[in-house]
């Protein structure tokens, strides 16, 4: 086929042009996203029961559900959290699981469990985690010029209505917007405070007022009335719509008509705030903008920017500020990787020009880069693979390997020309001769990805796109080097060849002159080093053997974790004050903390109290908890601000617990384990939750033994529990319903009805909202005979001190102690835990966390490396028809991996999923040079040359191609040596591992592989001679 194509350059060119046009048209519509399109392996079950304590929630609902859901197939872990009013169960599965089918199974298990729960329990909500749950960005709306820390006013209630009825609707009308979620709104309520003296004088009860309101708020459907041949729809509406309608409600008491305003003081005022949201210290309404699944991020951002510009022009007294912008993160990461791709291609071209010194040959080799990338992107479009930080990194890694095949083909053609062949013969023979080893090297490189793709889980989900990118690029490069390059080589050198022949010169005469001082210096260095190594053969083999135990030692002492550390400039701080404080006090404390730690902080958004969000993108918190988003200008300032915040809270409020988490993006949602480095699950001797005193005794002992480790306090709460005296209630003839109604009236939660106003509603409440503990107990209730009975006679109070959160898992209920520590500290803590358990028979401690899961994952990757090496061995054995030569080639991987782990350890880096994957990928790449070298040695031996001469000739022939192909791969990885974005930070350990392996592997291929080959086959040759 090559002999045919080299005489058809026009046909080949037309086919290439057609392919380029199709590729350009096709890749324009490739979707761009931050991460690959995979299901998020989480399902959350949520139950809400207002007024239910944490103990009731755990016992009545969460525990039965947890036991039933533990039977769901494929569940990786199950954890539950019960607290006042709310209970959550989180089920985690392996990435790549069929979440749609699991969602159905979870619902079936819940239906089965509902039959064993109380009848008043509402069916729990089942939420399937989705990438669309992450807001594209948050929009904060607040008054321009308002001082920081200012309390909300009636004017802010107008801002809440404006945000709900104008801003929200404008944004939801955009084609790219799925919905807008809001929080920080101030609502109104109509409060009816009865005049107790008037009601007592007239003999009117509060229940009569409630009935009057209910009877006057009538909504009837239309009535149909027939009148001869005509039919009419009659509407009857007596609906209460305004506060004046409430005031004018009539009450018929013993024939006397009274209005509600005569008996109550009726006012509309802002309701007590359940939450407060501040942006840079100012009261604000925050809106979370959720994009449509099929919408592009940049389109949504452009549409929102236009709406904001119009609103700012129309309402100059308002400010609109966007935070947590996912489009900014996406654009920065993708643009960074795109520049890395261009830089890799540029560095590769420099290497070609430096070594080849012929711009024609360099440009011919460089032609393979855009052609191979275009074919790869076209394959992405056909396979439905998006451009994301994983697939782009695969393309960048492939750039250095793309030109390897072209370099080898051109170098072999030039050698054939030097041997006296004609141009056509040199092209055909030179190309065909290297096809088999090149195909073998491509297969070996791709074979290491096969286990990564098919193992599933996080590794398979993460590296499918990357593996496909590299594999497609390599096969495209092989096709280009075997089909396109020979054709254009003949086109470029046909005239030159003809002119040289007419003058009686050889085409490669200039190439002989091209042996520069650099090439000669490399050649001399190679010969001296090779001669020294052959002279010290046993010493070299001994040093190689030492690398095997060294590899084991480095693996054991290296730090291990799941994912590499990613640089952030923003985060969310979670604070639990561990005290029963109000929302207002919570807001004051947070403002105080941020005021003392504002240095280096660019923007902050604080959320205190129970938020109004409908979706589950933001953590649920109570009145004594807070979330603070803060953003800094640089990573260093972020780390300093984080340290200042943590130390100030610990100093000013020692009972509070503080934790930090990423601000929320698709990468963290998919791949973050959500676990601390070490989680100690405390149980009593019977396997149940320990007492508060037992948990506190353990944490105090832990702090005493490890003062440098941050040990969080045990989170508890103190609640006032009112217990009804049944005997006294029976004596005075008061029912539970009457007592509950009276308590609701006193506390201001006795809602009579709700008035719809636009998208919201205003509650009408009978009673005062300024009740405290003393006023409740000093109030009274009317018995049947009209006698006022003090509530203190009917209620007994007691303070209940217990856990604020009740945790559980598939292993039962427990109390967690979460610790962030290094691997060395974790091992020390585990030793202490073993001693503590031996000394305390009443406590059982189960350890889990990222420390264990990371080691489990790393060991899984080690087995993948073993499987990949076996695949490589099988492929090489089939190629060389030998059981020994594949072992010679693969032996260099031991030394390469040892050097990689050693340098990572010296740099203070951990072994994680990315660095281990780099080792696996490196194993497939680094042996390509050895494959070609041993293939060349075998070729010369088949021609009858002695062993040593065959090794020397192969070393000289393959020296420069090996150096060139290695340098192109190494230089293509250099752009990854910078950090600063999620894409760069993720790829840094992988690229560094490959870079180290390539440098060491190149030296091993040049010097060590010939020694090992000689050591084995010298003995075989001697035996044959004997």
PDB file of C-alpha atoms in Angstrom, residues 82-315:
ATOM      1  CA  UNK A  82     -30.470  12.792  63.197  1.00  0.00           C
ATOM      2  CA  UNK A  83     -31.082  16.168  64.777  1.00  0.00           C
ATOM      3  CA  UNK A  84     -33.939  18.385  65.845  1.00  0.00           C
ATOM      4  CA  UNK A  85     -36.703  18.377  63.199  1.00  0.00           C
ATOM      5  CA  UNK A  86     -34.585  16.725  60.468  1.00  0.00           C
ATOM      6  CA  UNK A  87     -32.919  13.410  59.709  1.00  0.00           C
ATOM      7  CA  UNK A  88     -30.659  12.533  56.774  1.00  0.00           C
ATOM      8  CA  UNK A  89     -29.309   9.262  55.393  1.00  0.00           C
ATOM      9  CA  UNK A  90     -26.490   9.396  52.841  1.00  0.00           C
ATOM     10  CA  UNK A  91     -25.836   6.377  50.616  1.00  0.00           C
ATOM     11  CA  UNK A  92     -22.584   6.313  48.659  1.00  0.00           C
ATOM     12  CA  UNK A  93     -21.890   4.045  45.702  1.00  0.00           C
ATOM     13  CA  UNK A  94     -18.884   3.428  43.495  1.00  0.00           C
ATOM     14  CA  UNK A  95     -18.485   5.986  40.667  1.00  0.00           C
ATOM     15  CA  UNK A  96     -19.898   4.567  37.464  1.00  0.00           C
ATOM     16  CA  UNK A  97     -22.817   2.795  39.181  1.00  0.00           C
ATOM     17  CA  UNK A  98     -26.244   2.975  37.535  1.00  0.00           C
ATOM     18  CA  UNK A  99     -27.749   5.625  39.792  1.00  0.00           C
ATOM     19  CA  UNK A 100     -31.117   5.561  38.022  1.00  0.00           C
ATOM     20  CA  UNK A 101     -31.671   1.902  38.889  1.00  0.00           C
ATOM     21  CA  UNK A 102     -30.346   2.403  42.413  1.00  0.00           C
ATOM     22  CA  UNK A 103     -32.725   5.338  42.856  1.00  0.00           C
ATOM     23  CA  UNK A 104     -35.648   3.019  42.070  1.00  0.00           C
ATOM     24  CA  UNK A 105     -34.344   0.369  44.465  1.00  0.00           C
ATOM     25  CA  UNK A 106     -33.933   2.918  47.288  1.00  0.00           C
ATOM     26  CA  UNK A 107     -37.542   4.013  46.840  1.00  0.00           C
ATOM     27  CA  UNK A 108     -38.704   0.401  46.965  1.00  0.00           C
ATOM     28  CA  UNK A 109     -36.805  -0.169  50.236  1.00  0.00           C
ATOM     29  CA  UNK A 110     -38.393   2.957  51.717  1.00  0.00           C
ATOM     30  CA  UNK A 111     -41.880   1.748  50.745  1.00  0.00           C
ATOM     31  CA  UNK A 112     -41.136  -1.536  52.517  1.00  0.00           C
ATOM     32  CA  UNK A 113     -39.920   0.295  55.641  1.00  0.00           C
ATOM     33  CA  UNK A 114     -42.936   2.642  55.811  1.00  0.00           C
ATOM     34  CA  UNK A 115     -45.164  -0.191  57.029  1.00  0.00           C
ATOM     35  CA  UNK A 116     -43.069  -0.538  60.201  1.00  0.00           C
ATOM     36  CA  UNK A 117     -43.091   3.163  61.082  1.00  0.00           C
ATOM     37  CA  UNK A 118     -45.735   5.301  62.883  1.00  0.00           C
ATOM     38  CA  UNK A 119     -48.691   6.394  60.770  1.00  0.00           C
ATOM     39  CA  UNK A 120     -47.992  10.105  61.250  1.00  0.00           C
ATOM     40  CA  UNK A 121     -44.569   9.803  59.600  1.00  0.00           C
ATOM     41  CA  UNK A 122     -44.500  11.471  56.184  1.00  0.00           C
ATOM     42  CA  UNK A 123     -42.775   9.550  53.413  1.00  0.00           C
ATOM     43  CA  UNK A 124     -39.103  10.662  53.235  1.00  0.00           C
ATOM     44  CA  UNK A 125     -37.723  12.554  50.256  1.00  0.00           C
ATOM     45  CA  UNK A 126     -35.214  10.741  48.063  1.00  0.00           C
ATOM     46  CA  UNK A 127     -32.707  13.006  46.354  1.00  0.00           C
ATOM     47  CA  UNK A 128     -30.427  11.762  43.596  1.00  0.00           C
ATOM     48  CA  UNK A 129     -27.256  13.850  43.472  1.00  0.00           C
ATOM     49  CA  UNK A 130     -26.748  15.534  40.132  1.00  0.00           C
ATOM     50  CA  UNK A 131     -24.259  17.884  38.565  1.00  0.00           C
ATOM     51  CA  UNK A 132     -27.143  20.300  38.028  1.00  0.00           C
ATOM     52  CA  UNK A 133     -27.505  20.612  41.808  1.00  0.00           C
ATOM     53  CA  UNK A 134     -24.381  22.766  41.893  1.00  0.00           C
ATOM     54  CA  UNK A 135     -25.319  26.406  41.288  1.00  0.00           C
ATOM     55  CA  UNK A 136     -23.556  27.997  38.338  1.00  0.00           C
ATOM     56  CA  UNK A 137     -23.011  30.980  40.627  1.00  0.00           C
ATOM     57  CA  UNK A 138     -24.510  32.888  43.547  1.00  0.00           C
ATOM     58  CA  UNK A 139     -25.951  36.366  43.019  1.00  0.00           C
ATOM     59  CA  UNK A 140     -26.031  38.640  46.086  1.00  0.00           C
ATOM     60  CA  UNK A 141     -28.404  41.627  46.045  1.00  0.00           C
ATOM     61  CA  UNK A 142     -28.018  44.370  48.666  1.00  0.00           C
ATOM     62  CA  UNK A 143     -28.362  48.133  49.148  1.00  0.00           C
ATOM     63  CA  UNK A 144     -25.557  50.328  47.887  1.00  0.00           C
ATOM     64  CA  UNK A 145     -23.806  52.238  50.643  1.00  0.00           C
ATOM     65  CA  UNK A 146     -25.385  50.328  53.520  1.00  0.00           C
ATOM     66  CA  UNK A 147     -22.991  50.116  56.514  1.00  0.00           C
ATOM     67  CA  UNK A 148     -21.657  46.690  57.466  1.00  0.00           C
ATOM     68  CA  UNK A 149     -23.348  44.933  60.368  1.00  0.00           C
ATOM     69  CA  UNK A 150     -26.547  46.957  59.994  1.00  0.00           C
ATOM     70  CA  UNK A 151     -29.736  45.187  61.100  1.00  0.00           C
ATOM     71  CA  UNK A 152     -32.524  44.511  58.615  1.00  0.00           C
ATOM     72  CA  UNK A 153     -35.225  47.154  58.393  1.00  0.00           C
ATOM     73  CA  UNK A 154     -38.612  47.528  56.768  1.00  0.00           C
ATOM     74  CA  UNK A 155     -36.713  48.682  53.697  1.00  0.00           C
ATOM     75  CA  UNK A 156     -34.972  45.316  53.547  1.00  0.00           C
ATOM     76  CA  UNK A 157     -38.386  43.603  53.515  1.00  0.00           C
ATOM     77  CA  UNK A 158     -39.084  45.564  50.317  1.00  0.00           C
ATOM     78  CA  UNK A 159     -35.768  44.330  48.923  1.00  0.00           C
ATOM     79  CA  UNK A 160     -36.863  40.765  49.689  1.00  0.00           C
ATOM     80  CA  UNK A 161     -40.097  41.283  47.751  1.00  0.00           C
ATOM     81  CA  UNK A 162     -38.136  42.849  44.899  1.00  0.00           C
ATOM     82  CA  UNK A 163     -35.737  39.905  44.754  1.00  0.00           C
ATOM     83  CA  UNK A 164     -38.583  37.387  44.863  1.00  0.00           C
ATOM     84  CA  UNK A 165     -40.917  39.061  42.372  1.00  0.00           C
ATOM     85  CA  UNK A 166     -38.539  40.851  39.979  1.00  0.00           C
ATOM     86  CA  UNK A 167     -34.976  39.548  40.041  1.00  0.00           C
ATOM     87  CA  UNK A 168     -35.938  35.894  40.427  1.00  0.00           C
ATOM     88  CA  UNK A 169     -38.521  36.035  37.635  1.00  0.00           C
ATOM     89  CA  UNK A 170     -36.184  37.881  35.267  1.00  0.00           C
ATOM     90  CA  UNK A 171     -33.514  35.232  35.763  1.00  0.00           C
ATOM     91  CA  UNK A 172     -35.877  32.272  35.498  1.00  0.00           C
ATOM     92  CA  UNK A 173     -37.087  33.556  32.119  1.00  0.00           C
ATOM     93  CA  UNK A 174     -33.613  33.035  30.639  1.00  0.00           C
ATOM     94  CA  UNK A 175     -33.387  30.001  28.313  1.00  0.00           C
ATOM     95  CA  UNK A 176     -30.254  28.653  30.043  1.00  0.00           C
ATOM     96  CA  UNK A 177     -31.687  28.886  33.578  1.00  0.00           C
ATOM     97  CA  UNK A 178     -33.410  25.881  35.128  1.00  0.00           C
ATOM     98  CA  UNK A 179     -34.432  27.599  38.373  1.00  0.00           C
ATOM     99  CA  UNK A 180     -33.369  30.209  40.904  1.00  0.00           C
ATOM    100  CA  UNK A 181     -33.074  29.242  44.578  1.00  0.00           C
ATOM    101  CA  UNK A 182     -33.129  32.004  47.228  1.00  0.00           C
ATOM    102  CA  UNK A 183     -32.287  32.578  50.859  1.00  0.00           C
ATOM    103  CA  UNK A 184     -31.930  35.502  53.242  1.00  0.00           C
ATOM    104  CA  UNK A 185     -35.456  36.765  52.614  1.00  0.00           C
ATOM    105  CA  UNK A 186     -37.336  38.711  55.254  1.00  0.00           C
ATOM    106  CA  UNK A 187     -41.032  37.773  55.409  1.00  0.00           C
ATOM    107  CA  UNK A 188     -43.995  39.573  56.909  1.00  0.00           C
ATOM    108  CA  UNK A 189     -46.695  38.356  59.237  1.00  0.00           C
ATOM    109  CA  UNK A 190     -50.005  39.747  60.446  1.00  0.00           C
ATOM    110  CA  UNK A 191     -50.121  39.550  64.228  1.00  0.00           C
ATOM    111  CA  UNK A 192     -53.371  39.648  66.145  1.00  0.00           C
ATOM    112  CA  UNK A 193     -52.706  40.301  69.839  1.00  0.00           C
ATOM    113  CA  UNK A 194     -55.987  39.806  71.765  1.00  0.00           C
ATOM    114  CA  UNK A 195     -56.982  42.285  74.451  1.00  0.00           C
ATOM    115  CA  UNK A 196     -57.265  39.911  77.397  1.00  0.00           C
ATOM    116  CA  UNK A 197     -59.427  42.312  79.452  1.00  0.00           C
ATOM    117  CA  UNK A 198     -61.981  42.825  76.678  1.00  0.00           C
ATOM    118  CA  UNK A 199     -62.163  39.115  75.915  1.00  0.00           C
ATOM    119  CA  UNK A 200     -62.682  38.333  79.595  1.00  0.00           C
ATOM    120  CA  UNK A 201     -65.373  41.018  79.968  1.00  0.00           C
ATOM    121  CA  UNK A 202     -67.261  39.813  76.908  1.00  0.00           C
ATOM    122  CA  UNK A 203     -66.670  36.119  77.582  1.00  0.00           C
ATOM    123  CA  UNK A 204     -65.021  35.530  74.218  1.00  0.00           C
ATOM    124  CA  UNK A 205     -62.319  32.899  73.868  1.00  0.00           C
ATOM    125  CA  UNK A 206     -59.348  32.868  71.518  1.00  0.00           C
ATOM    126  CA  UNK A 207     -60.843  29.806  69.820  1.00  0.00           C
ATOM    127  CA  UNK A 208     -63.824  31.933  68.738  1.00  0.00           C
ATOM    128  CA  UNK A 209     -61.463  34.428  67.118  1.00  0.00           C
ATOM    129  CA  UNK A 210     -59.775  31.618  65.209  1.00  0.00           C
ATOM    130  CA  UNK A 211     -63.126  30.246  64.037  1.00  0.00           C
ATOM    131  CA  UNK A 212     -64.201  33.688  62.868  1.00  0.00           C
ATOM    132  CA  UNK A 213     -61.091  34.074  60.738  1.00  0.00           C
ATOM    133  CA  UNK A 214     -61.476  30.586  59.258  1.00  0.00           C
ATOM    134  CA  UNK A 215     -65.198  31.106  58.492  1.00  0.00           C
ATOM    135  CA  UNK A 216     -64.518  34.380  56.676  1.00  0.00           C
ATOM    136  CA  UNK A 217     -61.755  32.943  54.478  1.00  0.00           C
ATOM    137  CA  UNK A 218     -63.894  30.957  52.033  1.00  0.00           C
ATOM    138  CA  UNK A 219     -62.771  29.725  48.625  1.00  0.00           C
ATOM    139  CA  UNK A 220     -65.570  28.022  46.704  1.00  0.00           C
ATOM    140  CA  UNK A 221     -65.307  26.568  43.251  1.00  0.00           C
ATOM    141  CA  UNK A 222     -67.645  27.848  40.554  1.00  0.00           C
ATOM    142  CA  UNK A 223     -71.326  26.866  40.634  1.00  0.00           C
ATOM    143  CA  UNK A 224     -73.222  26.121  37.419  1.00  0.00           C
ATOM    144  CA  UNK A 225     -76.733  27.607  37.109  1.00  0.00           C
ATOM    145  CA  UNK A 226     -79.089  26.806  34.199  1.00  0.00           C
ATOM    146  CA  UNK A 227     -81.515  29.481  32.953  1.00  0.00           C
ATOM    147  CA  UNK A 228     -83.527  28.117  30.053  1.00  0.00           C
ATOM    148  CA  UNK A 229     -81.228  27.426  27.203  1.00  0.00           C
ATOM    149  CA  UNK A 230     -78.394  29.356  28.886  1.00  0.00           C
ATOM    150  CA  UNK A 231     -75.953  28.222  31.513  1.00  0.00           C
ATOM    151  CA  UNK A 232     -74.018  30.505  33.860  1.00  0.00           C
ATOM    152  CA  UNK A 233     -70.990  30.008  36.078  1.00  0.00           C
ATOM    153  CA  UNK A 234     -71.500  31.632  39.469  1.00  0.00           C
ATOM    154  CA  UNK A 235     -68.447  32.432  41.588  1.00  0.00           C
ATOM    155  CA  UNK A 236     -68.660  33.007  45.344  1.00  0.00           C
ATOM    156  CA  UNK A 237     -65.551  34.451  46.948  1.00  0.00           C
ATOM    157  CA  UNK A 238     -65.150  35.698  50.498  1.00  0.00           C
ATOM    158  CA  UNK A 239     -61.389  35.500  50.636  1.00  0.00           C
ATOM    159  CA  UNK A 240     -59.222  37.499  53.070  1.00  0.00           C
ATOM    160  CA  UNK A 241     -56.546  39.245  51.042  1.00  0.00           C
ATOM    161  CA  UNK A 242     -55.166  42.175  53.077  1.00  0.00           C
ATOM    162  CA  UNK A 243     -54.538  43.247  56.655  1.00  0.00           C
ATOM    163  CA  UNK A 244     -57.627  45.484  56.445  1.00  0.00           C
ATOM    164  CA  UNK A 245     -59.707  42.416  55.579  1.00  0.00           C
ATOM    165  CA  UNK A 246     -58.432  40.838  58.789  1.00  0.00           C
ATOM    166  CA  UNK A 247     -59.301  43.926  60.835  1.00  0.00           C
ATOM    167  CA  UNK A 248     -62.824  44.046  59.395  1.00  0.00           C
ATOM    168  CA  UNK A 249     -63.742  40.422  60.143  1.00  0.00           C
ATOM    169  CA  UNK A 250     -67.063  40.318  62.045  1.00  0.00           C
ATOM    170  CA  UNK A 251     -67.814  38.187  65.076  1.00  0.00           C
ATOM    171  CA  UNK A 252     -71.416  37.491  66.151  1.00  0.00           C
ATOM    172  CA  UNK A 253     -71.268  37.124  69.925  1.00  0.00           C
ATOM    173  CA  UNK A 254     -74.654  36.610  71.571  1.00  0.00           C
ATOM    174  CA  UNK A 255     -76.355  38.719  68.904  1.00  0.00           C
ATOM    175  CA  UNK A 256     -73.849  41.521  69.105  1.00  0.00           C
ATOM    176  CA  UNK A 257     -71.741  42.263  66.007  1.00  0.00           C
ATOM    177  CA  UNK A 258     -68.097  42.953  66.785  1.00  0.00           C
ATOM    178  CA  UNK A 259     -65.116  43.434  64.499  1.00  0.00           C
ATOM    179  CA  UNK A 260     -61.781  41.752  65.087  1.00  0.00           C
ATOM    180  CA  UNK A 261     -60.019  45.120  65.338  1.00  0.00           C
ATOM    181  CA  UNK A 262     -62.195  45.931  68.368  1.00  0.00           C
ATOM    182  CA  UNK A 263     -60.850  42.906  70.226  1.00  0.00           C
ATOM    183  CA  UNK A 264     -57.243  42.630  69.000  1.00  0.00           C
ATOM    184  CA  UNK A 265     -54.345  44.829  68.135  1.00  0.00           C
ATOM    185  CA  UNK A 266     -53.686  43.914  64.483  1.00  0.00           C
ATOM    186  CA  UNK A 267     -50.437  44.878  62.762  1.00  0.00           C
ATOM    187  CA  UNK A 268     -48.376  43.691  59.825  1.00  0.00           C
ATOM    188  CA  UNK A 269     -44.660  43.643  60.610  1.00  0.00           C
ATOM    189  CA  UNK A 270     -41.518  41.697  59.649  1.00  0.00           C
ATOM    190  CA  UNK A 271     -41.533  38.182  61.054  1.00  0.00           C
ATOM    191  CA  UNK A 272     -38.768  37.008  63.346  1.00  0.00           C
ATOM    192  CA  UNK A 273     -35.863  36.079  61.061  1.00  0.00           C
ATOM    193  CA  UNK A 274     -35.007  32.411  60.899  1.00  0.00           C
ATOM    194  CA  UNK A 275     -31.826  33.197  58.963  1.00  0.00           C
ATOM    195  CA  UNK A 276     -29.535  36.076  58.103  1.00  0.00           C
ATOM    196  CA  UNK A 277     -27.353  36.318  55.015  1.00  0.00           C
ATOM    197  CA  UNK A 278     -24.648  38.979  54.735  1.00  0.00           C
ATOM    198  CA  UNK A 279     -22.329  39.723  51.836  1.00  0.00           C
ATOM    199  CA  UNK A 280     -19.226  41.617  52.937  1.00  0.00           C
ATOM    200  CA  UNK A 281     -21.068  42.427  56.156  1.00  0.00           C
ATOM    201  CA  UNK A 282     -24.185  43.827  54.462  1.00  0.00           C
ATOM    202  CA  UNK A 283     -27.681  42.367  54.663  1.00  0.00           C
ATOM    203  CA  UNK A 284     -28.416  40.712  51.355  1.00  0.00           C
ATOM    204  CA  UNK A 285     -30.626  38.282  49.507  1.00  0.00           C
ATOM    205  CA  UNK A 286     -28.611  35.519  47.850  1.00  0.00           C
ATOM    206  CA  UNK A 287     -29.874  33.799  44.707  1.00  0.00           C
ATOM    207  CA  UNK A 288     -28.453  30.493  43.452  1.00  0.00           C
ATOM    208  CA  UNK A 289     -28.722  30.193  39.690  1.00  0.00           C
ATOM    209  CA  UNK A 290     -29.087  26.612  38.442  1.00  0.00           C
ATOM    210  CA  UNK A 291     -28.410  26.034  34.749  1.00  0.00           C
ATOM    211  CA  UNK A 292     -30.255  23.752  32.369  1.00  0.00           C
ATOM    212  CA  UNK A 293     -28.575  20.375  31.797  1.00  0.00           C
ATOM    213  CA  UNK A 294     -27.967  21.019  28.100  1.00  0.00           C
ATOM    214  CA  UNK A 295     -27.019  24.693  28.475  1.00  0.00           C
ATOM    215  CA  UNK A 296     -23.494  26.018  27.975  1.00  0.00           C
ATOM    216  CA  UNK A 297     -21.913  27.774  30.943  1.00  0.00           C
ATOM    217  CA  UNK A 298     -20.642  30.716  28.904  1.00  0.00           C
ATOM    218  CA  UNK A 299     -24.096  31.303  27.400  1.00  0.00           C
ATOM    219  CA  UNK A 300     -25.693  31.360  30.854  1.00  0.00           C
ATOM    220  CA  UNK A 301     -23.050  33.770  32.174  1.00  0.00           C
ATOM    221  CA  UNK A 302     -23.553  36.113  29.218  1.00  0.00           C
ATOM    222  CA  UNK A 303     -27.344  36.111  29.663  1.00  0.00           C
ATOM    223  CA  UNK A 304     -27.115  36.770  33.394  1.00  0.00           C
ATOM    224  CA  UNK A 305     -24.587  39.561  32.884  1.00  0.00           C
ATOM    225  CA  UNK A 306     -27.029  41.285  30.528  1.00  0.00           C
ATOM    226  CA  UNK A 307     -29.851  41.036  33.075  1.00  0.00           C
ATOM    227  CA  UNK A 308     -27.633  42.368  35.875  1.00  0.00           C
ATOM    228  CA  UNK A 309     -26.466  45.284  33.718  1.00  0.00           C
ATOM    229  CA  UNK A 310     -30.087  46.189  32.986  1.00  0.00           C
ATOM    230  CA  UNK A 311     -31.095  45.916  36.660  1.00  0.00           C
ATOM    231  CA  UNK A 312     -28.150  48.045  37.818  1.00  0.00           C
ATOM    232  CA  UNK A 313     -29.138  50.713  35.326  1.00  0.00           C
ATOM    233  CA  UNK A 314     -32.802  50.651  36.385  1.00  0.00           C
ATOM    234  CA  UNK A 315     -32.143  50.394  40.148  1.00  0.00           C
TER     235      UNK A 315
END
